[in-house]
mmCIF file of C-alpha atoms in Angstrom:
data_model
loop_
_atom_site.group_PDB
_atom_site.id
_atom_site.type_symbol
_atom_site.label_atom_id
_atom_site.label_comp_id
_atom_site.label_asym_id
_atom_site.label_seq_id
_atom_site.Cartn_x
_atom_site.Cartn_y
_atom_site.Cartn_z
ATOM 1 C CA MET A 799 61.416 112.569 71.003
ATOM 2 C CA VAL A 800 62.800 116.120 71.254
ATOM 3 C CA ALA A 801 59.740 117.539 69.475
ATOM 4 C CA TRP A 802 57.426 115.533 71.759
ATOM 5 C CA GLY A 803 59.250 116.783 74.870
ATOM 6 C CA ILE A 804 59.039 120.386 73.681
ATOM 7 C CA VAL A 805 55.313 120.041 72.936
ATOM 8 C CA MET A 806 54.601 118.541 76.375
ATOM 9 C CA THR A 807 56.580 121.306 78.109
ATOM 10 C CA ILE A 808 54.694 123.980 76.173
ATOM 11 C CA MET A 809 51.332 122.471 77.123
ATOM 12 C CA ALA A 810 52.293 122.438 80.804
ATOM 13 C CA PHE A 811 52.926 126.179 80.931
ATOM 14 C CA VAL A 812 51.267 127.922 77.971
ATOM 15 C CA LYS A 813 47.594 128.696 77.413
ATOM 16 C CA ASN A 814 45.749 127.252 74.413
ATOM 17 C CA PHE A 815 46.101 129.777 71.605
ATOM 18 C CA SER A 816 49.494 130.965 72.856
ATOM 19 C CA GLN A 817 50.883 127.450 72.350
ATOM 20 C CA LEU A 818 51.152 127.914 68.591
ATOM 21 C CA MET A 819 53.369 130.989 68.896
ATOM 22 C CA THR A 820 55.665 129.190 71.347
ATOM 23 C CA ALA A 821 55.844 126.085 69.147
ATOM 24 C CA SER A 822 56.350 128.228 66.034
ATOM 25 C CA LEU A 823 59.328 129.967 67.627
ATOM 26 C CA PHE A 824 60.859 126.552 68.332
ATOM 27 C CA PHE A 825 60.280 125.214 64.807
ATOM 28 C CA ALA A 826 61.300 128.563 63.301
ATOM 29 C CA GLY A 827 64.697 127.865 64.815
ATOM 30 C CA ALA A 828 64.792 124.627 62.818
ATOM 31 C CA ALA A 829 63.902 126.543 59.646
ATOM 32 C CA ILE A 830 66.671 129.078 60.263
ATOM 33 C CA ALA A 831 69.081 126.205 60.908
ATOM 34 C CA GLY A 832 68.089 124.757 57.542
ATOM 35 C CA ALA A 833 68.669 128.124 55.887
ATOM 36 C CA PHE A 834 72.220 128.467 57.190
ATOM 37 C CA ASN A 835 73.103 124.787 57.423
ATOM 38 C CA SER A 836 75.171 124.803 54.242
ATOM 39 C CA PHE A 837 77.221 127.806 55.389
ATOM 40 C CA LEU A 838 77.883 126.245 58.785
ATOM 41 C CA ALA A 839 78.750 122.890 57.256
ATOM 42 C CA PHE A 840 81.186 124.542 54.836
ATOM 43 C CA SER A 841 82.905 126.400 57.690
ATOM 44 C CA ILE A 842 83.239 123.330 59.890
ATOM 45 C CA THR A 843 84.386 120.972 57.122
ATOM 46 C CA SER A 844 87.183 123.453 56.349
ATOM 47 C CA LEU A 845 88.795 121.994 59.487
ATOM 48 C CA ASP A 846 89.460 118.830 57.459
ATOM 49 C CA GLY A 847 92.781 117.319 58.527
ATOM 50 C CA LYS A 848 93.065 119.216 61.813
ATOM 51 C CA PHE A 849 94.253 116.902 64.623
ATOM 52 C CA GLY A 850 93.923 113.970 62.243
ATOM 53 C CA LEU A 851 90.144 114.291 61.894
ATOM 54 C CA ASN A 852 88.182 114.428 58.652
ATOM 55 C CA GLY A 853 85.839 117.328 57.922
ATOM 56 C CA TRP A 854 82.727 115.208 58.407
ATOM 57 C CA GLN A 855 84.054 114.041 61.788
ATOM 58 C CA TRP A 856 84.456 117.655 62.907
ATOM 59 C CA LEU A 857 80.907 118.378 61.742
ATOM 60 C CA PHE A 858 79.413 115.483 63.706
ATOM 61 C CA MET A 859 81.537 116.190 66.773
ATOM 62 C CA ILE A 860 80.823 119.945 67.043
ATOM 63 C CA ASP A 861 77.095 119.627 66.325
ATOM 64 C CA GLY A 862 76.831 116.616 68.617
ATOM 65 C CA VAL A 863 78.701 118.164 71.560
ATOM 66 C CA VAL A 864 76.553 121.319 71.494
ATOM 67 C CA THR A 865 73.365 119.242 71.355
ATOM 68 C CA VAL A 866 74.413 116.961 74.221
ATOM 69 C CA ILE A 867 75.410 119.898 76.453
ATOM 70 C CA ILE A 868 72.096 121.682 75.861
ATOM 71 C CA ALA A 869 70.165 118.442 76.469
ATOM 72 C CA PHE A 870 72.037 117.867 79.744
ATOM 73 C CA LEU A 871 71.317 121.404 80.974
ATOM 74 C CA SER A 872 67.677 121.135 79.906
ATOM 75 C CA TYR A 873 67.167 118.211 82.268
ATOM 76 C CA PHE A 874 67.824 120.527 85.211
ATOM 77 C CA ILE A 875 66.196 123.660 83.791
ATOM 78 C CA PHE A 876 62.884 122.322 82.429
ATOM 79 C CA PRO A 877 60.377 121.107 85.047
ATOM 80 C CA ASP A 878 57.622 118.611 84.224
ATOM 81 C CA TYR A 879 54.838 120.911 85.402
ATOM 82 C CA ALA A 880 54.378 124.299 87.013
ATOM 83 C CA GLU A 881 53.916 122.443 90.320
ATOM 84 C CA THR A 882 57.542 121.263 90.187
ATOM 85 C CA ALA A 883 59.154 124.457 88.844
ATOM 86 C CA THR A 884 61.709 125.286 91.544
ATOM 87 C CA TRP A 885 62.627 128.605 89.915
ATOM 88 C CA LEU A 886 59.086 129.938 90.479
ATOM 89 C CA THR A 887 57.916 131.406 93.767
ATOM 90 C CA GLU A 888 54.935 129.841 95.516
ATOM 91 C CA ASN A 889 52.613 132.581 94.261
ATOM 92 C CA GLU A 890 53.979 132.282 90.710
ATOM 93 C CA ARG A 891 53.392 128.516 90.763
ATOM 94 C CA LYS A 892 49.805 128.997 91.921
ATOM 95 C CA LEU A 893 49.231 131.580 89.187
ATOM 96 C CA ALA A 894 50.743 129.332 86.497
ATOM 97 C CA ILE A 895 48.590 126.378 87.597
ATOM 98 C CA GLU A 896 45.430 128.486 87.773
ATOM 99 C CA ARG A 897 46.011 129.928 84.280
ATOM 100 C CA ILE A 898 46.185 126.472 82.714
ATOM 101 C CA ARG A 899 43.315 125.145 84.862
ATOM 102 C CA LEU A 900 41.010 127.988 83.786
ATOM 103 C CA ASP A 901 42.103 127.630 80.158
ATOM 104 C CA THR A 902 41.445 123.880 79.930
ATOM 105 C CA GLY A 903 38.520 123.649 82.340
ATOM 106 C CA GLU A 904 38.385 121.977 85.743
ATOM 107 C CA SER A 905 37.254 118.605 84.360
ATOM 108 C CA ALA A 906 40.005 118.604 81.732
ATOM 109 C CA TYR A 907 42.951 119.541 83.962
ATOM 110 C CA SER A 908 45.072 116.699 85.302
ATOM 111 C CA THR A 909 48.776 116.046 85.750
ATOM 112 C CA HIS A 910 48.678 112.429 86.931
ATOM 113 C CA PHE A 911 48.986 109.094 85.146
ATOM 114 C CA ASP A 912 45.528 107.903 84.098
ATOM 115 C CA LYS A 913 44.892 104.540 82.384
ATOM 116 C CA PHE A 914 41.412 105.634 81.297
ATOM 117 C CA GLN A 915 42.854 108.617 79.416
ATOM 118 C CA ILE A 916 45.393 106.394 77.663
ATOM 119 C CA ILE A 917 42.647 104.024 76.514
ATOM 120 C CA GLN A 918 40.601 107.009 75.336
ATOM 121 C CA ALA A 919 43.567 108.233 73.292
ATOM 122 C CA PHE A 920 43.746 104.976 71.334
ATOM 123 C CA LYS A 921 39.975 105.096 70.725
ATOM 124 C CA ASP A 922 39.867 108.744 69.607
ATOM 125 C CA LEU A 923 39.176 109.156 65.872
ATOM 126 C CA LYS A 924 40.473 112.724 65.718
ATOM 127 C CA ILE A 925 43.944 111.600 66.807
ATOM 128 C CA TYR A 926 44.146 109.178 63.872
ATOM 129 C CA ILE A 927 43.015 111.889 61.455
ATOM 130 C CA PHE A 928 45.712 114.192 62.815
ATOM 131 C CA MET A 929 48.268 111.386 62.466
ATOM 132 C CA VAL A 930 47.601 111.082 58.728
ATOM 133 C CA ILE A 931 47.627 114.872 58.265
ATOM 134 C CA TYR A 932 50.939 115.134 60.106
ATOM 135 C CA PHE A 933 52.408 112.209 58.159
ATOM 136 C CA CYS A 934 51.641 113.971 54.861
ATOM 137 C CA ILE A 935 53.176 117.225 56.108
ATOM 138 C CA VAL A 936 56.348 115.566 57.424
ATOM 139 C CA VAL A 937 56.947 113.634 54.187
ATOM 140 C CA ILE A 938 56.744 116.888 52.231
ATOM 141 C CA LEU A 939 58.772 118.974 54.680
ATOM 142 C CA PHE A 940 61.591 116.445 55.063
ATOM 143 C CA SER A 941 61.859 115.842 51.319
ATOM 144 C CA PHE A 942 61.802 119.592 50.695
ATOM 145 C CA ALA A 943 64.491 120.282 53.302
ATOM 146 C CA PHE A 944 66.763 117.442 52.178
ATOM 147 C CA PHE A 945 66.531 117.980 48.445
ATOM 148 C CA ILE A 946 65.998 121.722 47.974
ATOM 149 C CA PRO A 947 69.678 122.190 46.908
ATOM 150 C CA SER A 948 69.233 119.446 44.287
ATOM 151 C CA ILE A 949 65.922 120.925 43.175
ATOM 152 C CA VAL A 950 67.491 124.377 42.793
ATOM 153 C CA ASN A 951 70.536 122.855 41.095
ATOM 154 C CA GLY A 952 68.150 121.199 38.643
ATOM 155 C CA LEU A 953 66.955 124.663 37.644
ATOM 156 C CA GLY A 954 70.349 125.275 36.054
ATOM 157 C CA PHE A 955 72.429 126.814 38.849
ATOM 158 C CA ASN A 956 75.868 125.539 39.851
ATOM 159 C CA THR A 957 76.472 123.893 43.228
ATOM 160 C CA VAL A 958 77.640 127.033 45.065
ATOM 161 C CA ILE A 959 74.757 129.192 43.801
ATOM 162 C CA SER A 960 72.321 126.354 44.559
ATOM 163 C CA GLN A 961 73.452 126.316 48.183
ATOM 164 C CA LEU A 962 72.969 130.090 48.428
ATOM 165 C CA LEU A 963 69.548 130.038 46.763
ATOM 166 C CA SER A 964 68.421 127.183 49.033
ATOM 167 C CA SER A 965 68.263 129.541 52.039
ATOM 168 C CA PRO A 966 65.359 131.906 51.109
ATOM 169 C CA PRO A 967 62.633 129.186 51.118
ATOM 170 C CA PHE A 968 63.604 128.333 54.717
ATOM 171 C CA ILE A 969 63.621 132.002 55.721
ATOM 172 C CA PHE A 970 60.198 132.537 54.139
ATOM 173 C CA GLY A 971 58.948 129.473 56.025
ATOM 174 C CA CYS A 972 60.263 130.879 59.308
ATOM 175 C CA ILE A 973 58.528 134.234 58.749
ATOM 176 C CA SER A 974 55.315 132.506 57.684
ATOM 177 C CA SER A 975 55.267 130.393 60.865
ATOM 178 C CA ILE A 976 55.457 133.460 63.107
ATOM 179 C CA ILE A 977 52.786 135.367 61.154
ATOM 180 C CA ILE A 978 50.373 132.418 61.167
ATOM 181 C CA ALA A 979 50.895 131.916 64.908
ATOM 182 C CA LYS A 980 50.120 135.589 65.523
ATOM 183 C CA LEU A 981 46.938 135.470 63.429
ATOM 184 C CA SER A 982 45.811 132.187 64.980
ATOM 185 C CA GLY A 983 46.208 133.634 68.467
ATOM 186 C CA ARG A 984 44.247 136.728 67.514
ATOM 187 C CA TYR A 985 41.311 134.981 65.830
ATOM 188 C CA LYS A 986 41.337 131.830 68.004
ATOM 189 C CA VAL A 987 41.368 129.230 65.203
ATOM 190 C CA TYR A 988 43.836 126.624 63.934
ATOM 191 C CA GLY A 989 42.164 124.699 61.118
ATOM 192 C CA PRO A 990 41.600 127.530 58.612
ATOM 193 C CA TYR A 991 45.231 128.619 58.869
ATOM 194 C CA LEU A 992 46.490 125.058 58.451
ATOM 195 C CA ILE A 993 44.340 124.633 55.342
ATOM 196 C CA PHE A 994 45.484 128.031 54.034
ATOM 197 C CA ASN A 995 49.162 127.086 54.371
ATOM 198 C CA LEU A 996 48.620 123.717 52.733
ATOM 199 C CA LEU A 997 46.945 125.438 49.778
ATOM 200 C CA ILE A 998 49.811 127.949 49.531
ATOM 201 C CA SER A 999 52.290 125.074 49.395
ATOM 202 C CA MET A 1000 50.167 123.375 46.722
ATOM 203 C CA MET A 1001 50.468 126.496 44.574
ATOM 204 C CA GLY A 1002 54.242 126.264 44.871
ATOM 205 C CA TYR A 1003 54.359 122.630 43.776
ATOM 206 C CA ILE A 1004 52.015 123.336 40.872
ATOM 207 C CA LEU A 1005 54.503 125.947 39.620
ATOM 208 C CA LEU A 1006 57.289 123.363 39.984
ATOM 209 C CA ILE A 1007 55.335 120.753 38.010
ATOM 210 C CA VAL A 1008 53.975 122.916 35.182
ATOM 211 C CA PRO A 1009 56.284 122.680 32.124
ATOM 212 C CA SER A 1010 58.217 125.916 31.761
ATOM 213 C CA ASP A 1011 61.640 127.034 30.617
ATOM 214 C CA THR A 1012 61.541 130.037 32.941
ATOM 215 C CA THR A 1013 64.001 129.342 35.756
ATOM 216 C CA SER A 1014 62.769 132.240 37.872
ATOM 217 C CA LEU A 1015 59.206 130.855 37.827
ATOM 218 C CA LYS A 1016 60.409 127.472 39.102
ATOM 219 C CA TYR A 1017 62.435 129.113 41.856
ATOM 220 C CA ILE A 1018 59.432 131.203 42.892
ATOM 221 C CA GLY A 1019 57.487 127.933 43.079
ATOM 222 C CA ALA A 1020 60.099 126.480 45.461
ATOM 223 C CA CYS A 1021 59.920 129.593 47.659
ATOM 224 C CA ILE A 1022 56.112 129.474 47.757
ATOM 225 C CA ALA A 1023 56.201 125.763 48.656
ATOM 226 C CA GLY A 1024 58.526 126.541 51.577
ATOM 227 C CA LEU A 1025 56.434 129.539 52.584
ATOM 228 C CA GLY A 1026 53.424 127.279 53.086
ATOM 229 C CA ILE A 1027 54.750 123.990 54.411
ATOM 230 C CA PHE A 1028 56.941 125.118 57.339
ATOM 231 C CA ALA A 1029 54.049 126.697 59.266
ATOM 232 C CA CYS A 1030 52.044 123.468 58.965
ATOM 233 C CA ILE A 1031 54.157 121.547 61.500
ATOM 234 C CA PRO A 1032 53.522 123.723 64.602
ATOM 235 C CA THR A 1033 49.953 124.497 63.502
ATOM 236 C CA SER A 1034 48.947 120.838 63.146
ATOM 237 C CA LEU A 1035 50.691 119.821 66.389
ATOM 238 C CA THR A 1036 49.087 122.523 68.508
ATOM 239 C CA TRP A 1037 45.696 121.979 66.862
ATOM 240 C CA LEU A 1038 45.836 118.396 68.123
ATOM 241 C CA THR A 1039 47.135 119.133 71.626
ATOM 242 C CA SER A 1040 44.623 121.939 72.176
ATOM 243 C CA ASN A 1041 41.848 119.412 71.589
ATOM 244 C CA LEU A 1042 43.078 116.764 74.020
ATOM 245 C CA ALA A 1043 42.326 117.108 77.734
ATOM 246 C CA GLY A 1044 44.158 115.343 80.523
ATOM 247 C CA ASP A 1045 47.929 115.038 80.735
ATOM 248 C CA SER A 1046 48.029 111.313 79.953
ATOM 249 C CA LYS A 1047 45.812 111.599 76.889
ATOM 250 C CA ARG A 1048 47.751 114.592 75.559
ATOM 251 C CA ALA A 1049 51.046 112.777 76.096
ATOM 252 C CA VAL A 1050 49.904 109.613 74.313
ATOM 253 C CA GLY A 1051 48.007 111.441 71.566
ATOM 254 C CA SER A 1052 50.881 113.763 70.690
ATOM 255 C CA ALA A 1053 53.349 110.842 70.851
ATOM 256 C CA MET A 1054 51.186 108.851 68.422
ATOM 257 C CA MET A 1055 51.072 111.788 66.028
ATOM 258 C CA ILE A 1056 54.795 112.571 66.161
ATOM 259 C CA ALA A 1057 55.838 108.895 65.969
ATOM 260 C CA TRP A 1058 53.674 108.308 62.909
ATOM 261 C CA GLY A 1059 55.002 111.507 61.366
ATOM 262 C CA ASN A 1060 58.582 110.323 61.859
ATOM 263 C CA ILE A 1061 57.823 107.382 59.574
ATOM 264 C CA GLY A 1062 57.222 110.042 56.956
ATOM 265 C CA GLY A 1063 60.889 110.917 57.267
ATOM 266 C CA VAL A 1064 61.724 107.453 55.910
ATOM 267 C CA VAL A 1065 59.298 107.827 53.009
ATOM 268 C CA SER A 1066 60.573 111.313 52.153
ATOM 269 C CA GLY A 1067 63.965 109.941 51.159
ATOM 270 C CA GLN A 1068 62.361 108.055 48.277
ATOM 271 C CA LEU A 1069 60.551 110.983 46.652
ATOM 272 C CA TYR A 1070 63.393 112.667 44.784
ATOM 273 C CA ARG A 1071 65.543 110.257 42.802
ATOM 274 C CA SER A 1072 68.539 111.250 40.699
ATOM 275 C CA SER A 1073 66.941 109.501 37.710
ATOM 276 C CA ASP A 1074 64.116 112.082 37.809
ATOM 277 C CA ALA A 1075 66.486 115.065 37.599
ATOM 278 C CA PRO A 1076 66.312 117.872 36.698
ATOM 279 C CA ALA A 1077 62.502 118.266 36.651
ATOM 280 C CA TYR A 1078 61.759 115.875 39.559
ATOM 281 C CA LYS A 1079 58.146 115.636 38.395
ATOM 282 C CA THR A 1080 57.507 112.389 40.281
ATOM 283 C CA GLY A 1081 58.603 113.857 43.617
ATOM 284 C CA HIS A 1082 56.681 117.080 43.071
ATOM 285 C CA SER A 1083 53.560 115.169 42.018
ATOM 286 C CA VAL A 1084 53.650 112.932 45.099
ATOM 287 C CA ALA A 1085 54.125 115.997 47.318
ATOM 288 C CA LEU A 1086 51.180 117.726 45.642
ATOM 289 C CA SER A 1087 49.008 114.634 46.150
ATOM 290 C CA LEU A 1088 49.921 114.420 49.842
ATOM 291 C CA LEU A 1089 49.081 118.103 50.266
ATOM 292 C CA ALA A 1090 45.668 117.467 48.722
ATOM 293 C CA VAL A 1091 45.071 114.587 51.156
ATOM 294 C CA ALA A 1092 46.074 116.807 54.091
ATOM 295 C CA VAL A 1093 43.698 119.569 52.928
ATOM 296 C CA ILE A 1094 40.755 117.172 52.613
ATOM 297 C CA LEU A 1095 41.395 115.599 56.026
ATOM 298 C CA SER A 1096 41.827 119.028 57.647
ATOM 299 C CA ILE A 1097 38.440 120.098 56.289
ATOM 300 C CA ILE A 1098 36.873 116.861 57.589
ATOM 301 C CA GLN A 1099 38.527 117.379 60.987
ATOM 302 C CA TYR A 1100 37.234 120.942 61.189
ATOM 303 C CA TYR A 1101 33.722 119.750 60.365
ATOM 304 C CA LEU A 1102 33.782 116.944 62.955
ATOM 305 C CA LEU A 1103 35.082 119.189 65.747
ATOM 306 C CA ASN A 1104 32.573 121.915 64.913
ATOM 307 C CA ARG A 1105 29.734 119.374 64.921
ATOM 308 C CA ALA A 1106 30.878 117.980 68.290
ATOM 309 C CA ASN A 1107 30.865 121.501 69.751
ATOM 310 C CA LYS A 1108 27.299 122.038 68.558
ATOM 311 C CA TYR A 1109 26.192 118.769 70.201
ATOM 312 C CA LYS A 1110 27.853 119.775 73.478
ATOM 313 C CA LEU A 1111 26.167 123.180 73.505
ATOM 314 C CA LYS A 1112 22.775 121.860 72.407
ATOM 315 C CA ASP A 1113 22.433 118.962 74.834
ATOM 316 C CA PRO A 1114 25.285 118.800 77.390
ATOM 317 C CA GLU A 1115 23.409 116.330 79.606
ATOM 318 C CA ARG A 1116 23.646 113.571 76.999
ATOM 319 C CA PHE A 1117 27.407 113.368 77.671
ATOM 320 C CA LEU A 1118 26.885 112.974 81.430
ATOM 321 C CA LYS A 1119 23.938 110.587 81.485
ATOM 322 C CA GLY A 1120 24.518 107.452 83.584
ATOM 323 C CA LEU A 1121 27.956 108.532 84.853
ATOM 324 C CA ASN A 1122 29.008 108.936 88.473
ATOM 325 C CA GLU A 1123 31.038 111.913 89.710
ATOM 326 C CA GLU A 1124 34.405 110.222 89.222
ATOM 327 C CA GLU A 1125 33.557 109.137 85.671
ATOM 328 C CA VAL A 1126 32.403 112.665 84.836
ATOM 329 C CA MET A 1127 35.718 114.096 86.050
ATOM 330 C CA ASN A 1128 37.569 111.573 83.856
ATOM 331 C CA LEU A 1129 35.749 112.541 80.651
ATOM 332 C CA GLY A 1130 38.494 114.987 79.693
ATOM 333 C CA ASP A 1131 37.815 116.529 76.288
ATOM 334 C CA LEU A 1132 34.592 114.504 76.047
ATOM 335 C CA HIS A 1133 33.139 116.614 78.864
ATOM 336 C CA PRO A 1134 30.479 119.070 77.595
ATOM 337 C CA SER A 1135 32.324 121.978 79.227
ATOM 338 C CA PHE A 1136 35.355 121.328 76.999
ATOM 339 C CA ILE A 1137 34.913 123.165 73.697
ATOM 340 C CA TYR A 1138 37.120 121.981 70.846
ATOM 341 C CA SER A 1139 39.433 124.481 69.171
ATOM 342 C CA LEU A 1140 38.675 124.903 65.504
#
């Protein structure tokens, strides 16, 4: 739900191709947290026995208190839309609204509850394609994040060194996310960069699977896998939201995608079993297969969106035929003036 709330807030204030940079900064924070999680956990658990509390209790309490305080403050700081942002002046609110209105198109801009848009979300094929893509990415990312210390430990390092060597893949993923967001904003595309990152991650898993006694090669494979997969989360999310028009449809569509992706978190826990150590070939092979599925579906999605754009430009009247003025205004991203982001 936190990710969904962040995505909806970003869409309310940030223009299309700037959304990826904003989302990447948010998810980069998660990557950095993963990189330094072991160090933080070690420091907090050293409080074991203080005031009669176990180390794990201190860990849950400190992390939980900080999260709850930030969440409480966010309720008062984050507005739903620019229209309700009390910390903006009247002129700033008008400017913020106009920026988003011009970016999405008059027919696509709406901030009210709309049953028609919700129905359209459940009937939209591209949302279901994005759901499967996101599911594949989340399964891989969660399994990678949870088991990277075990994977590194399986390369022959002791527990302490494994914890230290688990950080670089997260750091590389953080840097990759920012670079991809910058390039996407410059060249105004999402799909090619998503596919590129998926292929990079595939290269990493291939190095992990290929039989080799060279520890350094396996570790490089883990770093390459992290380099590719972390940028895929914000890229896939913003690729979806940039192609949904109308607040209700974006809210439902992004919720469908994130909810389905969260199921991947359950599946990810089954990929790396202790019985497969130290090579973990089964987990790596499943991850590689899911990456291949995500690549294929991303290519299909790119093709379908590009074809829809060509139809809209070639014969825009076909999308408006037989519709009254109100129905035309409710078309959202189906309106011929709305061009899909590729």
